[in-house]
């Protein structure tokens, strides 16, 4: 009896590596975006009390750290919008996930 490689439910190694690298690139993009943003996010929203944030990309294939931030912001699905208070914490979280969220 020969033991064969079953592809049902399993991924090819190339697909697994590609998905892992995509997640790592998302994480690096988020980290470099934070470093590039030297200004305090609170300075850009002087009088605003509320922000409206919309998730513009799917959250299925993202890095776990990015998923966690999006979950804290209650942006778990694509094209989901929420109103947020303009606090320093919320602005820092939004700044860290800028490639995946738009806000005003």
mmCIF file of C-alpha atoms in Angstrom:
data_model
loop_
_atom_site.group_PDB
_atom_site.id
_atom_site.type_symbol
_atom_site.label_atom_id
_atom_site.label_comp_id
_atom_site.label_asym_id
_atom_site.label_seq_id
_atom_site.Cartn_x
_atom_site.Cartn_y
_atom_site.Cartn_z
ATOM 1 C CA UNK A 1 0.000 0.000 0.000
ATOM 2 C CA UNK A 2 1.521 3.295 -1.079
ATOM 3 C CA UNK A 3 1.229 6.419 1.005
ATOM 4 C CA UNK A 4 0.359 9.383 -1.169
ATOM 5 C CA UNK A 5 0.210 13.108 -0.677
ATOM 6 C CA UNK A 6 -3.391 14.240 -0.369
ATOM 7 C CA UNK A 7 -4.157 17.804 -1.399
ATOM 8 C CA UNK A 8 -7.676 17.818 0.060
ATOM 9 C CA UNK A 9 -7.619 20.318 2.921
ATOM 10 C CA UNK A 10 -3.875 20.851 2.650
ATOM 11 C CA UNK A 11 -2.070 23.640 0.862
ATOM 12 C CA UNK A 12 0.856 23.334 -1.442
ATOM 13 C CA UNK A 13 4.058 24.591 0.163
ATOM 14 C CA UNK A 14 4.342 27.443 -2.342
ATOM 15 C CA UNK A 15 0.858 28.724 -1.454
ATOM 16 C CA UNK A 16 1.610 28.525 2.256
ATOM 17 C CA UNK A 17 4.863 30.452 1.823
ATOM 18 C CA UNK A 18 3.141 33.099 -0.332
ATOM 19 C CA UNK A 19 0.391 33.641 2.264
ATOM 20 C CA UNK A 20 2.924 33.838 5.093
ATOM 21 C CA UNK A 21 5.026 36.399 3.199
ATOM 22 C CA UNK A 22 1.932 38.470 2.389
ATOM 23 C CA UNK A 23 1.027 38.614 6.091
ATOM 24 C CA UNK A 24 4.564 39.609 7.011
ATOM 25 C CA UNK A 25 4.596 42.339 4.342
ATOM 26 C CA UNK A 26 1.323 43.714 5.736
ATOM 27 C CA UNK A 27 2.863 43.821 9.200
ATOM 28 C CA UNK A 28 6.030 45.540 7.934
ATOM 29 C CA UNK A 29 3.952 48.051 5.965
ATOM 30 C CA UNK A 30 2.061 48.882 9.152
ATOM 31 C CA UNK A 31 5.299 49.271 11.183
ATOM 32 C CA UNK A 32 7.036 51.464 8.610
ATOM 33 C CA UNK A 33 3.896 53.573 8.291
ATOM 34 C CA UNK A 34 4.039 54.269 12.020
ATOM 35 C CA UNK A 35 7.693 55.264 11.817
ATOM 36 C CA UNK A 36 7.075 57.509 8.818
ATOM 37 C CA UNK A 37 4.253 59.353 10.580
ATOM 38 C CA UNK A 38 6.238 61.666 12.878
ATOM 39 C CA UNK A 39 3.409 64.127 13.585
ATOM 40 C CA UNK A 40 1.001 63.447 16.386
ATOM 41 C CA UNK A 41 -2.307 62.246 14.925
ATOM 42 C CA UNK A 42 -4.233 64.450 17.380
ATOM 43 C CA UNK A 43 -2.745 67.587 15.804
ATOM 44 C CA UNK A 44 -4.459 66.912 12.479
ATOM 45 C CA UNK A 45 -7.969 66.805 14.024
ATOM 46 C CA UNK A 46 -8.229 69.977 16.070
ATOM 47 C CA UNK A 47 -11.944 70.514 16.609
ATOM 48 C CA UNK A 48 -13.344 67.135 15.593
ATOM 49 C CA UNK A 49 -15.102 65.207 18.344
ATOM 50 C CA UNK A 50 -15.986 62.192 16.220
ATOM 51 C CA UNK A 51 -14.318 60.254 13.436
ATOM 52 C CA UNK A 52 -15.897 57.907 10.946
ATOM 53 C CA UNK A 53 -13.668 54.961 9.984
ATOM 54 C CA UNK A 54 -14.311 52.438 7.215
ATOM 55 C CA UNK A 55 -12.477 49.163 6.639
ATOM 56 C CA UNK A 56 -11.444 49.106 2.966
ATOM 57 C CA UNK A 57 -9.842 45.654 2.770
ATOM 58 C CA UNK A 58 -10.779 42.181 3.907
ATOM 59 C CA UNK A 59 -9.435 40.988 7.251
ATOM 60 C CA UNK A 60 -9.115 37.302 6.460
ATOM 61 C CA UNK A 61 -5.504 37.162 5.255
ATOM 62 C CA UNK A 62 -3.971 39.861 7.469
ATOM 63 C CA UNK A 63 -1.281 39.619 10.120
ATOM 64 C CA UNK A 64 -2.731 38.736 13.560
ATOM 65 C CA UNK A 65 -1.536 42.032 15.062
ATOM 66 C CA UNK A 66 -3.415 44.014 12.411
ATOM 67 C CA UNK A 67 -6.499 41.816 12.865
ATOM 68 C CA UNK A 68 -6.431 42.532 16.598
ATOM 69 C CA UNK A 69 -6.310 46.298 16.089
ATOM 70 C CA UNK A 70 -9.150 46.149 13.555
ATOM 71 C CA UNK A 71 -11.191 44.052 15.987
ATOM 72 C CA UNK A 72 -10.637 46.619 18.756
ATOM 73 C CA UNK A 73 -11.903 49.291 16.371
ATOM 74 C CA UNK A 74 -14.896 47.032 15.539
ATOM 75 C CA UNK A 75 -13.887 46.908 11.866
ATOM 76 C CA UNK A 76 -14.055 43.167 11.300
ATOM 77 C CA UNK A 77 -15.529 43.067 7.796
ATOM 78 C CA UNK A 78 -14.855 44.813 4.521
ATOM 79 C CA UNK A 79 -16.843 48.050 3.996
ATOM 80 C CA UNK A 80 -17.774 48.254 7.678
ATOM 81 C CA UNK A 81 -17.952 51.721 9.204
ATOM 82 C CA UNK A 82 -17.935 52.934 12.803
ATOM 83 C CA UNK A 83 -18.005 56.273 14.595
ATOM 84 C CA UNK A 84 -15.130 56.771 17.036
ATOM 85 C CA UNK A 85 -14.293 59.456 19.560
ATOM 86 C CA UNK A 86 -11.230 61.479 18.678
ATOM 87 C CA UNK A 87 -8.888 60.257 21.394
ATOM 88 C CA UNK A 88 -5.152 59.775 21.278
ATOM 89 C CA UNK A 89 -5.526 55.982 21.602
ATOM 90 C CA UNK A 90 -8.036 55.706 18.747
ATOM 91 C CA UNK A 91 -5.922 57.926 16.508
ATOM 92 C CA UNK A 92 -2.803 55.839 17.168
ATOM 93 C CA UNK A 93 -4.682 52.638 16.366
ATOM 94 C CA UNK A 94 -6.051 54.167 13.159
ATOM 95 C CA UNK A 95 -2.603 55.409 12.172
ATOM 96 C CA UNK A 96 -1.203 51.902 12.604
ATOM 97 C CA UNK A 97 -3.731 50.342 10.202
ATOM 98 C CA UNK A 98 -3.911 53.167 7.609
ATOM 99 C CA UNK A 99 -3.337 50.877 4.568
ATOM 100 C CA UNK A 100 -6.485 48.934 5.481
ATOM 101 C CA UNK A 101 -8.733 51.707 6.867
ATOM 102 C CA UNK A 102 -9.819 55.135 5.760
ATOM 103 C CA UNK A 103 -11.152 57.718 8.195
ATOM 104 C CA UNK A 104 -12.250 61.329 8.269
#
